[in-house]
Coordinates of C-alpha atoms in Angstrom, one line a residue:
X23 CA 3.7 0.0 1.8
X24 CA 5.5 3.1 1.9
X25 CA 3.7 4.7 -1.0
X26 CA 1.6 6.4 1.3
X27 CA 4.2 8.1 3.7
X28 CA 6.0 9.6 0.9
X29 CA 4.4 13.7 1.2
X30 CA 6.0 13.9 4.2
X31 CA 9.3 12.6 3.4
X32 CA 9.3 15.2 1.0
X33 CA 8.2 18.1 3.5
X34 CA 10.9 17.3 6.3
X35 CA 13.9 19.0 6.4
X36 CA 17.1 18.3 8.0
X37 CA 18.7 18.8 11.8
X38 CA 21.8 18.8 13.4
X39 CA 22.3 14.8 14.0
X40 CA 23.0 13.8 17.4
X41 CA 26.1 11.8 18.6
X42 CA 25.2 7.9 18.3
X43 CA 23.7 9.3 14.8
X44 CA 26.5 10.9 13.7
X45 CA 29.0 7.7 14.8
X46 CA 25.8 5.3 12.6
X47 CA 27.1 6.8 9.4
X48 CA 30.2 5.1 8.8
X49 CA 29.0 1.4 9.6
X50 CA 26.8 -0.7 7.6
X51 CA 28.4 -0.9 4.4
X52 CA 28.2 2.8 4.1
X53 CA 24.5 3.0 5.4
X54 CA 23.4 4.5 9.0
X55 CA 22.5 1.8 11.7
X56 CA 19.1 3.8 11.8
X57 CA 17.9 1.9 8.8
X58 CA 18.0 -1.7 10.7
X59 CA 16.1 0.3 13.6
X60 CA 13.2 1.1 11.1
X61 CA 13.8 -1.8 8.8
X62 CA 12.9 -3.9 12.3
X63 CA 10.2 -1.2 12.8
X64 CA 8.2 -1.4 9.6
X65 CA 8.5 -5.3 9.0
X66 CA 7.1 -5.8 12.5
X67 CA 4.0 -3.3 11.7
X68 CA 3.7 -5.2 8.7
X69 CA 3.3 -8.3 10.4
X70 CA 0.3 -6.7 12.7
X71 CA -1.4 -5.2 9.5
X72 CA -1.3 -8.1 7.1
X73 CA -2.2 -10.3 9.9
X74 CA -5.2 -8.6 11.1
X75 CA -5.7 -8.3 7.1
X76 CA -5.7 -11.8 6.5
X77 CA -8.7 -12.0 9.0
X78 CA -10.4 -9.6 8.8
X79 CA -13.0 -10.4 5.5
X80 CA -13.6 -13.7 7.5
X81 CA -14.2 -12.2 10.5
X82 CA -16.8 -10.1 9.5
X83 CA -18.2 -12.5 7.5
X84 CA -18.7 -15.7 10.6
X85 CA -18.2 -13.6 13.3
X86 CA -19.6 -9.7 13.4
X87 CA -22.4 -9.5 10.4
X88 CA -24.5 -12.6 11.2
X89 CA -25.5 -10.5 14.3
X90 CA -24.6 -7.0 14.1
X91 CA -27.2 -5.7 16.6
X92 CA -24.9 -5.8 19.4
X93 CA -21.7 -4.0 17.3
X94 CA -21.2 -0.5 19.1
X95 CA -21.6 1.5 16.3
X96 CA -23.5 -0.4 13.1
X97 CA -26.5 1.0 13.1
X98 CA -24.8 4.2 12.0
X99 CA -23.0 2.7 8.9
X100 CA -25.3 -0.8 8.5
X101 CA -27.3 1.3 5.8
X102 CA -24.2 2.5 4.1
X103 CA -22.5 -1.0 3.9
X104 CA -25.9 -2.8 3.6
X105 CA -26.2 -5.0 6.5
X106 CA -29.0 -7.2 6.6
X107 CA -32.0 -6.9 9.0
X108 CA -33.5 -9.8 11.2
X109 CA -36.3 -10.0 8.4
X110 CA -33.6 -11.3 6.1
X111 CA -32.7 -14.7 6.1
X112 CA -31.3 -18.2 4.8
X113 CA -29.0 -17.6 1.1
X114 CA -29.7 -14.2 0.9
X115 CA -28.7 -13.3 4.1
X116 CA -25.4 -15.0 3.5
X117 CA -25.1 -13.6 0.3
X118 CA -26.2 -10.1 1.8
X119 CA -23.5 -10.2 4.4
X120 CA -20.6 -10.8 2.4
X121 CA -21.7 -8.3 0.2
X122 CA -21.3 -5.5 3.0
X123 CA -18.2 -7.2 4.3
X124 CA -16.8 -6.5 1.2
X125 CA -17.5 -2.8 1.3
X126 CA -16.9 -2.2 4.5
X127 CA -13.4 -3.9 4.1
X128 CA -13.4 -1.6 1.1
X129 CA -14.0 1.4 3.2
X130 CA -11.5 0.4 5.7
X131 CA -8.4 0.0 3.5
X132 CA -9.6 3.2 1.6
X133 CA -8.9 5.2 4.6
X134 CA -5.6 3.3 5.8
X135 CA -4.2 5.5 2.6
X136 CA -6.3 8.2 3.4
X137 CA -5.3 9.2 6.9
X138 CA -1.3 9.2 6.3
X139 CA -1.9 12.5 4.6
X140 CA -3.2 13.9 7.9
X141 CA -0.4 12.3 9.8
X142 CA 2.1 13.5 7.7
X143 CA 0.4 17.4 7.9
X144 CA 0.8 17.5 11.5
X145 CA 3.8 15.7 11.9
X146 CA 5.7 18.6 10.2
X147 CA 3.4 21.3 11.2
X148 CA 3.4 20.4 15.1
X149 CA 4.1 17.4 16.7
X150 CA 7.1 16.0 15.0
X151 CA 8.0 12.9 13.7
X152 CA 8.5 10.4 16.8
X153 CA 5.8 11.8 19.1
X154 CA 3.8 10.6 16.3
X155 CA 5.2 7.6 15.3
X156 CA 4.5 6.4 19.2
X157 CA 0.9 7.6 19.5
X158 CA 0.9 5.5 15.9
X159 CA 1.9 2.3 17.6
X160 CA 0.5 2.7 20.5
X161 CA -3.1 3.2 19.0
X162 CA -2.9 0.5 16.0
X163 CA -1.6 -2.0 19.1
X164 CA -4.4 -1.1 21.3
X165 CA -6.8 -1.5 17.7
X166 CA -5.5 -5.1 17.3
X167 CA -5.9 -5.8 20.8
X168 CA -9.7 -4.2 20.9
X169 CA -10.5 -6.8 17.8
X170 CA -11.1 -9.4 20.0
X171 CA -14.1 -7.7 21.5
X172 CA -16.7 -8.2 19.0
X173 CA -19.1 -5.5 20.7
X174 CA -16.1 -2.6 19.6
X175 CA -15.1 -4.2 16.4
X176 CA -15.7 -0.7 14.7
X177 CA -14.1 1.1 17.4
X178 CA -10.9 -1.3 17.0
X179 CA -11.7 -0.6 13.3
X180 CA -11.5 3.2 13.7
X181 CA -7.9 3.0 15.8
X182 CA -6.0 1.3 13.7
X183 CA -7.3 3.5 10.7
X184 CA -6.1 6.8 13.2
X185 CA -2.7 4.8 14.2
X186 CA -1.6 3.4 10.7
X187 CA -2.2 7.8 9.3
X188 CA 0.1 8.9 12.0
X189 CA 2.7 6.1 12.0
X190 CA 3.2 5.5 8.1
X191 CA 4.5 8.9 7.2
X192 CA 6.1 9.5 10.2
X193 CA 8.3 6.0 9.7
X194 CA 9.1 6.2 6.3
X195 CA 9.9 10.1 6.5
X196 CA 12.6 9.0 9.0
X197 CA 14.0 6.5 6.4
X198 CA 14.5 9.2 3.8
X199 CA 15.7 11.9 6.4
X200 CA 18.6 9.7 7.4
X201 CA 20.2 10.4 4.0
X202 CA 18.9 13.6 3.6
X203 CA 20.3 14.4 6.9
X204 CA 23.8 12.3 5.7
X205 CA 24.3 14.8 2.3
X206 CA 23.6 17.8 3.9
X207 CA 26.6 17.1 6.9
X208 CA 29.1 15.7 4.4
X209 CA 28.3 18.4 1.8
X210 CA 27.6 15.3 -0.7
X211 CA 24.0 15.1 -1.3
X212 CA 24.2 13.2 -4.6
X213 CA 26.1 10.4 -3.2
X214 CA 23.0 10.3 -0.1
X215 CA 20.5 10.5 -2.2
X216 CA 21.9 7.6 -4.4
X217 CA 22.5 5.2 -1.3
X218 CA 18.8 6.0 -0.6
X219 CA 17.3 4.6 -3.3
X220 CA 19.2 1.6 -1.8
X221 CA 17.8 2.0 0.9
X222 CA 14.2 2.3 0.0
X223 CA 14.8 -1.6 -1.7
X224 CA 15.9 -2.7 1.4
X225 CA 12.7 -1.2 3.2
X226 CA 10.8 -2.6 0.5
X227 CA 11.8 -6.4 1.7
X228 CA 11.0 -5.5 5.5
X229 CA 7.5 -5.0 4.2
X230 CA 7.2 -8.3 2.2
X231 CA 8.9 -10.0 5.1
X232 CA 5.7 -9.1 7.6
X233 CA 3.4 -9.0 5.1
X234 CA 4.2 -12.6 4.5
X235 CA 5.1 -14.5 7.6
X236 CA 2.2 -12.4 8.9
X237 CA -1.2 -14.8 7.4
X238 CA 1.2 -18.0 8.2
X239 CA 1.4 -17.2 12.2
X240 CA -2.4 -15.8 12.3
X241 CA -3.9 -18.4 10.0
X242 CA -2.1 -20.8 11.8
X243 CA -3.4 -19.7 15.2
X244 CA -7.0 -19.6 13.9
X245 CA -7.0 -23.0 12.6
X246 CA -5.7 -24.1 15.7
X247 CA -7.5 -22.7 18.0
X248 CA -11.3 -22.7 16.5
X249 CA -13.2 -20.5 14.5
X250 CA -16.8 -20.8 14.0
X251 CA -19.8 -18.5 15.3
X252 CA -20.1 -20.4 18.7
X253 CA -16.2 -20.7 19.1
X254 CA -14.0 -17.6 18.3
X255 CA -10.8 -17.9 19.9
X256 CA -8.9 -19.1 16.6
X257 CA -10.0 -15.2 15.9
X258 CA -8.8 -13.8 18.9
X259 CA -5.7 -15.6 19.3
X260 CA -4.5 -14.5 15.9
X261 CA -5.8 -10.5 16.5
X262 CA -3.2 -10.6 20.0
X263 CA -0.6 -12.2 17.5
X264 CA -1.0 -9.1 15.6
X265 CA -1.0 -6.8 18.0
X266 CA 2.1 -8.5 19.6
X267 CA 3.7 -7.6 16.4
X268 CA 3.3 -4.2 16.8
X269 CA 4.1 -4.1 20.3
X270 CA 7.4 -5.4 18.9
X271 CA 7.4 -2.7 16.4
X272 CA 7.1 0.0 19.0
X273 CA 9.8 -1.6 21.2
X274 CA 12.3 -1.5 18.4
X275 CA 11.8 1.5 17.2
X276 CA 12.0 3.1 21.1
X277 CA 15.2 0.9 21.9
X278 CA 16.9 2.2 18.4
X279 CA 15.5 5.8 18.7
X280 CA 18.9 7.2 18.9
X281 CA 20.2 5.8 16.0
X282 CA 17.1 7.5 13.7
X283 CA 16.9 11.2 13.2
X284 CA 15.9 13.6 16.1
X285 CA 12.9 15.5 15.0
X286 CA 13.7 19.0 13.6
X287 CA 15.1 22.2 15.9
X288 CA 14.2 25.6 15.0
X289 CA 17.8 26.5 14.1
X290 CA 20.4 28.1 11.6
X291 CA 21.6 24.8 10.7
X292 CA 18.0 23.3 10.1
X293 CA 17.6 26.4 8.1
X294 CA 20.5 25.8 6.0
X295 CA 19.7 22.0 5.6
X296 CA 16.2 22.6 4.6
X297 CA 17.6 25.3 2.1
X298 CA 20.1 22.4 0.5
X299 CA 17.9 19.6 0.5
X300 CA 15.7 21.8 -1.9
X301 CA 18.4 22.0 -3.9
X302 CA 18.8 18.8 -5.0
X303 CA 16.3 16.3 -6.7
X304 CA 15.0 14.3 -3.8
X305 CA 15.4 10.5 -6.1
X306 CA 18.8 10.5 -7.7
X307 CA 20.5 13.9 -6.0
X308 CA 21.3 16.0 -8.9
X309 CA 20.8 19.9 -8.6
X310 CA 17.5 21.5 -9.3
X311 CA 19.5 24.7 -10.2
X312 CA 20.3 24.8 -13.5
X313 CA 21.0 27.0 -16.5
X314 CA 18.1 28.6 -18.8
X315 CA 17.5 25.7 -21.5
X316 CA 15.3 25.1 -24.9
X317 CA 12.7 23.4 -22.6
X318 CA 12.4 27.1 -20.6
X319 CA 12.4 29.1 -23.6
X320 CA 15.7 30.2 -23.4
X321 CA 14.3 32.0 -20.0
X322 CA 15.4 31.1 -16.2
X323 CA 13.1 28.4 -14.5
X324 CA 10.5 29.8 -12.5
X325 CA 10.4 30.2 -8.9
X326 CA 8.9 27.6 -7.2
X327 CA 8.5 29.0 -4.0
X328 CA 8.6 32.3 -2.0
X329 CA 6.6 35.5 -2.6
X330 CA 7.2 35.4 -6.5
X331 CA 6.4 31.9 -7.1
X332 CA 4.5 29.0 -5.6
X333 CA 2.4 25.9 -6.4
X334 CA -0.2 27.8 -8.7
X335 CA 2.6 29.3 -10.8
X336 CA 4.3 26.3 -11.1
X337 CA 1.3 24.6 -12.1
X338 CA 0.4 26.9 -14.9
X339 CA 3.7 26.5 -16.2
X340 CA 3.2 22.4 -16.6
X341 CA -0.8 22.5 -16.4
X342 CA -0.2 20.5 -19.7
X343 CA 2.5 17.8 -17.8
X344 CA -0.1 17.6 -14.7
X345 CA -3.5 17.0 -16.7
X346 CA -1.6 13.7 -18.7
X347 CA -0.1 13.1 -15.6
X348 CA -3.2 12.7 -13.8
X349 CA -5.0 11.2 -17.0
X350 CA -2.7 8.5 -16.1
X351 CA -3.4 8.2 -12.0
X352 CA -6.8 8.1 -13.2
X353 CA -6.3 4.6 -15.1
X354 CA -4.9 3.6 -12.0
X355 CA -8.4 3.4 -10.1
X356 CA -9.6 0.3 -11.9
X357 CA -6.5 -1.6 -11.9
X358 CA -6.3 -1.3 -8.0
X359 CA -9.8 -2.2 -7.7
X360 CA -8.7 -5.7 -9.6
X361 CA -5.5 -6.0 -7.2
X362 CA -6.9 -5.2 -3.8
X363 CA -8.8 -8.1 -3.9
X364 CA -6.6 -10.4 -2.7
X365 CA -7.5 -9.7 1.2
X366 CA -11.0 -9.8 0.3
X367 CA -13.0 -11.6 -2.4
X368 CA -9.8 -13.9 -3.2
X369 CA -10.0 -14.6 0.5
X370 CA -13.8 -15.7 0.3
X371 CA -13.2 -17.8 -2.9
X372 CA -10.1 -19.7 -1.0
X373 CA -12.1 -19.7 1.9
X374 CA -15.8 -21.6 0.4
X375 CA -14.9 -22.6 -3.3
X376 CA -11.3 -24.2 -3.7
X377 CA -9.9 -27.5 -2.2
X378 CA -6.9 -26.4 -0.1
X379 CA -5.7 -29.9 0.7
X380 CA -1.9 -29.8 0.7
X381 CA 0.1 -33.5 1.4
X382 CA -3.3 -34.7 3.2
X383 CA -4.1 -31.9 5.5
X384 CA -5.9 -28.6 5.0
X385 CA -3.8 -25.5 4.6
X386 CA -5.5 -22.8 6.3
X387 CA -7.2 -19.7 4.3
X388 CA -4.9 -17.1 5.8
X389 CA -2.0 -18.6 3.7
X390 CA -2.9 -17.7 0.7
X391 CA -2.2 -14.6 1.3
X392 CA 1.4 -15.2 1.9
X393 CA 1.4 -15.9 -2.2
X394 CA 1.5 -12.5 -3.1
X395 CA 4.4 -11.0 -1.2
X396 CA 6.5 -14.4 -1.5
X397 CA 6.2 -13.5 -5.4
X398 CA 6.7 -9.9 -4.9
X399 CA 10.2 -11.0 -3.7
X400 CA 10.4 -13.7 -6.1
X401 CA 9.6 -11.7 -9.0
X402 CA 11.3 -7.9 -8.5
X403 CA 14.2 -9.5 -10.0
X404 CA 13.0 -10.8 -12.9
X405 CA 11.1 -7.5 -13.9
X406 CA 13.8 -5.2 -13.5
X407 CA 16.3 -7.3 -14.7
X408 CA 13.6 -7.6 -17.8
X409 CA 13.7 -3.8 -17.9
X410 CA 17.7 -3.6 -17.6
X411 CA 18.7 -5.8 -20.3
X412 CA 15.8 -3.6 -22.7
X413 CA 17.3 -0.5 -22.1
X414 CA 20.5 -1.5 -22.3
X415 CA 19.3 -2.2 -25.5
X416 CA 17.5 0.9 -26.2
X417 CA 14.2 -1.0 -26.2
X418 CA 12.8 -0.3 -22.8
X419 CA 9.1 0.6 -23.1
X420 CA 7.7 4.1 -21.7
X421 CA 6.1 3.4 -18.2
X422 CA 2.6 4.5 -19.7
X423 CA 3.0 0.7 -22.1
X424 CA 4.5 -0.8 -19.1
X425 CA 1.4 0.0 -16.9
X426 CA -0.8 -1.4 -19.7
X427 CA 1.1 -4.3 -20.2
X428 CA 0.3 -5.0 -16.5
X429 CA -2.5 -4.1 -16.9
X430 CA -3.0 -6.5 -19.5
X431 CA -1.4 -9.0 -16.9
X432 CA -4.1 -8.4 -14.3
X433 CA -6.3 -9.6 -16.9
X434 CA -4.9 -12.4 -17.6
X435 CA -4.7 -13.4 -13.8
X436 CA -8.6 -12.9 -13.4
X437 CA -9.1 -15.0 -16.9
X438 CA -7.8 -17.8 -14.5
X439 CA -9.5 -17.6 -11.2
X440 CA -12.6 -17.0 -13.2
X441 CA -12.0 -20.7 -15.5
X442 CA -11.1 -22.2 -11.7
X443 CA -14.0 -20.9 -10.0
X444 CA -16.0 -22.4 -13.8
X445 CA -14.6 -25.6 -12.5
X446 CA -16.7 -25.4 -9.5
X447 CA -20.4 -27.1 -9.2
X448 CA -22.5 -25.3 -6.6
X449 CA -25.8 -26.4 -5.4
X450 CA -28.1 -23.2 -3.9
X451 CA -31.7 -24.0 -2.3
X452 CA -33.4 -21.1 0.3
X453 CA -31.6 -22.0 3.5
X454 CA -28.1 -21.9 2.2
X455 CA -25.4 -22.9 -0.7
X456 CA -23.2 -25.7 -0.8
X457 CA -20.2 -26.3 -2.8
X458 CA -20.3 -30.4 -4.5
X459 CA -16.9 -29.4 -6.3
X460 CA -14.6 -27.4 -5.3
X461 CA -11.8 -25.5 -7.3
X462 CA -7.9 -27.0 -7.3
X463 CA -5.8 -25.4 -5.4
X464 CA -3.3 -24.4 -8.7
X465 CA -5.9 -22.2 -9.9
X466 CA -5.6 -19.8 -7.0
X467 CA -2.1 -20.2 -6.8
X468 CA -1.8 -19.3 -10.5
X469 CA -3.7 -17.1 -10.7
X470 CA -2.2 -14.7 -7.6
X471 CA 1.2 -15.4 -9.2
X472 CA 0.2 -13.6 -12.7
X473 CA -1.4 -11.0 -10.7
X474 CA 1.4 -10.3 -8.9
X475 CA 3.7 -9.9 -12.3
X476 CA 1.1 -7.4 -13.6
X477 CA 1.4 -5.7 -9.8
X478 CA 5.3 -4.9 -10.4
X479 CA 4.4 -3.7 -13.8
X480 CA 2.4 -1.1 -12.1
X481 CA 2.5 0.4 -8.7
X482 CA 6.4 0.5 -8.2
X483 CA 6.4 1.5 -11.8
X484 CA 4.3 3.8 -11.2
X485 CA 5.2 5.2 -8.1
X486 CA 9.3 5.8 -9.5
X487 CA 7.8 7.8 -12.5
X488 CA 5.8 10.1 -10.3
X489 CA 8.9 11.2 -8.7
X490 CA 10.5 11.4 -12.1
X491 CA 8.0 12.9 -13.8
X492 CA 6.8 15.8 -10.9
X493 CA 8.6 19.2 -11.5
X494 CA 10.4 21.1 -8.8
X495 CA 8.2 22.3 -6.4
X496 CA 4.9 20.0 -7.4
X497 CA 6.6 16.5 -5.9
X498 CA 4.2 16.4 -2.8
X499 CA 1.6 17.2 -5.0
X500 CA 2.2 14.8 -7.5
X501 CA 2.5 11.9 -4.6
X502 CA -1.2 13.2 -3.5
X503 CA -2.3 12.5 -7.1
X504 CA -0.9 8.9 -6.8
X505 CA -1.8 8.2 -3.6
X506 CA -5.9 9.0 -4.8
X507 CA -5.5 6.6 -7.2
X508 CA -5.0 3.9 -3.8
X509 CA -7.5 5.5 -2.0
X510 CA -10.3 5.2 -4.1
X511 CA -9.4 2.0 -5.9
X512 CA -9.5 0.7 -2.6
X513 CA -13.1 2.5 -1.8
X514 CA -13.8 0.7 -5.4
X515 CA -12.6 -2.6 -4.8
X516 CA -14.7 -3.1 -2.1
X517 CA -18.1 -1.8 -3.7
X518 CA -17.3 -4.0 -6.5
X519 CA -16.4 -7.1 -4.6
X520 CA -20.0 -6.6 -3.4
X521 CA -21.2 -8.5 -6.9
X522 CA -19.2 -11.7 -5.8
X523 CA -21.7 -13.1 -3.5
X524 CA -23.9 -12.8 -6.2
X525 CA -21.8 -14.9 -9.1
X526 CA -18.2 -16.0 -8.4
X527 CA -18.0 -16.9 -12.1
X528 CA -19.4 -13.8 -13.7
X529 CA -17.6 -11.8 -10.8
X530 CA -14.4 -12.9 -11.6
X531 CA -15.2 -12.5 -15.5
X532 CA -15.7 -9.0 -14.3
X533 CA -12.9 -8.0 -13.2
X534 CA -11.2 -9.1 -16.0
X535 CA -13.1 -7.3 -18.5
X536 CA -12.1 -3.9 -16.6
X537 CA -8.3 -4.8 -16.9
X538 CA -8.5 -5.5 -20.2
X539 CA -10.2 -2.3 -21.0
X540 CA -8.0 -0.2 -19.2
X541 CA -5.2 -2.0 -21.0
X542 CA -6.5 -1.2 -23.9
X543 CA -7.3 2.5 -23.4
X544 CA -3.9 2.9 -22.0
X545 CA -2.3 1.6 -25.5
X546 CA -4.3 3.4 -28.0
X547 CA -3.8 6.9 -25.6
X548 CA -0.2 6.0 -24.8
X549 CA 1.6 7.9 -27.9
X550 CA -0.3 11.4 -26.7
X551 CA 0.4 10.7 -23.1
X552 CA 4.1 10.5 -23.4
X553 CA 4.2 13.8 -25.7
X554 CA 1.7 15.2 -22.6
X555 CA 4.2 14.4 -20.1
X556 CA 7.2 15.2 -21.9
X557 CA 5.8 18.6 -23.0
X558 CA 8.1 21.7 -21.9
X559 CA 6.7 24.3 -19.7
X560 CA 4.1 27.2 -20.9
X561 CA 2.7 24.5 -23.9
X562 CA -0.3 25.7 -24.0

């Protein structure tokens, strides 16, 4: 999603709009026209992504590791992922190869949140914003397109890693820059600020949107089109739908260039704009000036910036907020290594062990991962309209309980993939293993249902307390802290969704043992976190 981009939203400053952008701020019920441009923009990339997703654990899996010889490239990274040699053969060799497809699928959505750091670094500190956001497109197009030739599947690999860091940022800085921008030129940054936590909603559906008409179209295109060892075109066709998705993307974004934020000019104004947008709390626009309070001491805040101040100051000052703080990123790593299974060993179990028959014919693997953002839009409601009617109340729950209540979710979700996959009878001998019984369908669908309740209990969650939670001064920071939590749960999920080839059962039974131990630890440690993170400055 966006979670990624958000350091550089935070870094950008503001610019003189130019004409069509200044006329886009009175239409759209108050927002400018530029967020249907990138609204258009990121739902298209979507698509590409989480169709090339949706693929990409099979692909690897019939297609590239049966005989990696001829992959430019593997025989630098076959002994990190574990490929198997030519002397390996029959079970083990299938076992053995969706073992390293799972880590290398590990290692590749560990960098997708990786790189966007860079991107956003040299978007503000040379290149700008849109220069960047093209070169994006253009490369994770030409990465989508390159999938189809087996021989550069890492090289394909490799560009949409480098197009997705220089895009994401880029995009989503845009978004929040259009309301920065807005507040500084109406000299009513609180009301901007507000409409852009609108806005960020809104994004938030263009994202579900691709992400789930996205495994329809290329699952659709693979099962129509064949996709076995001898016969890849199913493959290919749905790699060109994905890149024609962000071909789209790219097109939308250049036709509606005008109505999104020019990149910055080196001038007074930009100056000035920069200068207020620090002023003022970049989630709900209220000052960051304020009066000396019982949380300073009775003493003025410090400076966060400038020759008397900077990070390391700032940091001393809440070294007690930042060490709970990341205490609490750090529980994060296991529970993403549960959810960021879905494109990966959910997508092996839907594909061998369950019966997808739907009304007579066979729905395609790729579909099932349209569960997951179908719920995410199904379900947002329900959550925060959960949380609403609590604190209306005065019962809402600190986010630390939250988390571990979906945390405690998650487990529940992996209790019932693991008694579905219990269901299944499985019949192994040296050349191979064939499932007699197969799973129901419900199982699956239950199971990514529950794990997407626990989901909304924790990454949104999460990600809205971070910017709470950060002081002046440490928000980029404390978005770099939240996005490591992504980075290596990703980097985890995939080394752990190694041990599936090797017991679906016991793998599954796994996973939900490290939910329910995070859970746990995140109860019994919750009372001192929330004193941690509410602590006042200079508390020890």
């Amino acid at each position: 999603g966006a979670l990624e981009s958000e350091p550089s939203s935070m870094a950008s400053g503001g610019m003189a709009p130019d004409r069509p952008y200044r006329r886009g701020l009175r239409v759209l019920r108050g927002h400018p026209p530029g967020l249907a441009v990138l609204f258009c923009t990121e739902a298209f990339e979507r698509f590409s992504y989480y169709g090339m997703r949706a693929l990409l654990v099979l692909y690897m899996t019939h297609i590239v590791l049966p005989k990696p010889t001829n992959i430019l490239g593997m025989r630098l990274i076959a002994p990190l992922v574990g490929v198997p040699g030519d002397d390996v053969s029959g079970a083990e060799r299938e076992r053995m190869i969706k073992a390293a497809a799972s880590r290398l699928y590990g290692f590749y959505t560990a960098l997708v949140y990786l790189t966007p750091l860079v991107g956003g670094y040299l978007a503000d500190n040379y290149f700008g914003q849109r220069p960047m956001v093209l070169l994006g497109a253009l490369t994770m197009a030409a990465g989508h397109v390159l999938m189809a030739w087996r021989e550069g599947f890492l090289i394909a690999l490799v560009l949409i890693i480098a197009g997705n860091g220089a895009f994401k940022p880029c995009l989503t800085a845009q978004l929040s820059r259009l309301y920065v921008d807005a507040g500084v030129k109406k000299e009513n940054a609180p009301e901007a600020f507000r409409k852009r936590a609108h806005a960020y909603s809104i994004f938030y559906i263009g994202i579900n949107v691709g992400a789930f008409l996205s495994p329809l179209v290329c699952g659709a295109l693979r099962a129509r089109f064949g996709a076995n060892e001898d016969d890849p075109k199913g493959y290919h066709a749905g790699f060109f739908a994905a890149g024609a998705g962000m071909v789209v993307s790219t097109l939308v974004y250049v036709g509606g260039a005008r109505l999104v934020p020019p990149d910055e000019r080196r001038t007074a104004f930009s100056r000035r704009a920069r200068t207020r947008a620090r002023r003022y709390d970049p989630i709900d626009g209220s000052e960051r000036v304020r009066a000396p309070s019982v949380e300073d001491g009775g003493q003025a805040p410090a400076r966060t910036g400038g020759a008397g101040g900077g990070v390391g100051a700032t940091l001393s000052r809440y070294r007690l907020r930042t060490a709970a703080y990341c205490l609490m990123v750090l529980f994060v790593v296991p529970l993403a290594s549960v959810m960021e299974q879905g494109g990966n060993t959910t997508s092996l179990f839907a594909e061998e062990g369950v019966d997808r028959t739907f009304f007579g014919a066979e729905v395609p693997t790729e579909w099932v991962q349209a569960i997951n953002p179908f719920c995410v839009v199904a379900f947002t409601p329900l959550v925060q309209g959960t949380y609403s009617r609590l604190d209306a109340r005065g019962r809402e729950p600190h986010t630390i309980r939250k988390m571990a209540f979906g945390a405690a979710t998650l487990f529940l979700s992996q209790v019932i993939i693991a008694a579905g996959s219990a269901t299944t009878r499985v019949t192994c001998t040296d050349d191979s293993c064939v499932f007699e019984r197969k799973a129901n369908m419900m199982w699956l669908v239950a199971s990514i249902a529950t794990l997407t309740l626990g989901e909304l209990q924790i990454n949104p969650v999460g990600l809205a307390f971070t910017a709470e939670t950060s002081p002046a001064g440490l928000e980029t920071l404390f978005m770099a802290f939240w996005m490591s939590s992504n980075f290596v749960g990703n980097l985890m999920a995939g080394l752990l969704g190694a041990l599936y080839a090797y017991g679906r059962t016991k793998f599954f039974a796994i996973l939900a043992a490290v939910a329910a131990a995070t859970s746990g630890t995140m109860f019994l440690a919750s009372g001192r976190l929330q004193r941690a993170l509410a602590a006042p400055p200079r508390s020890w």
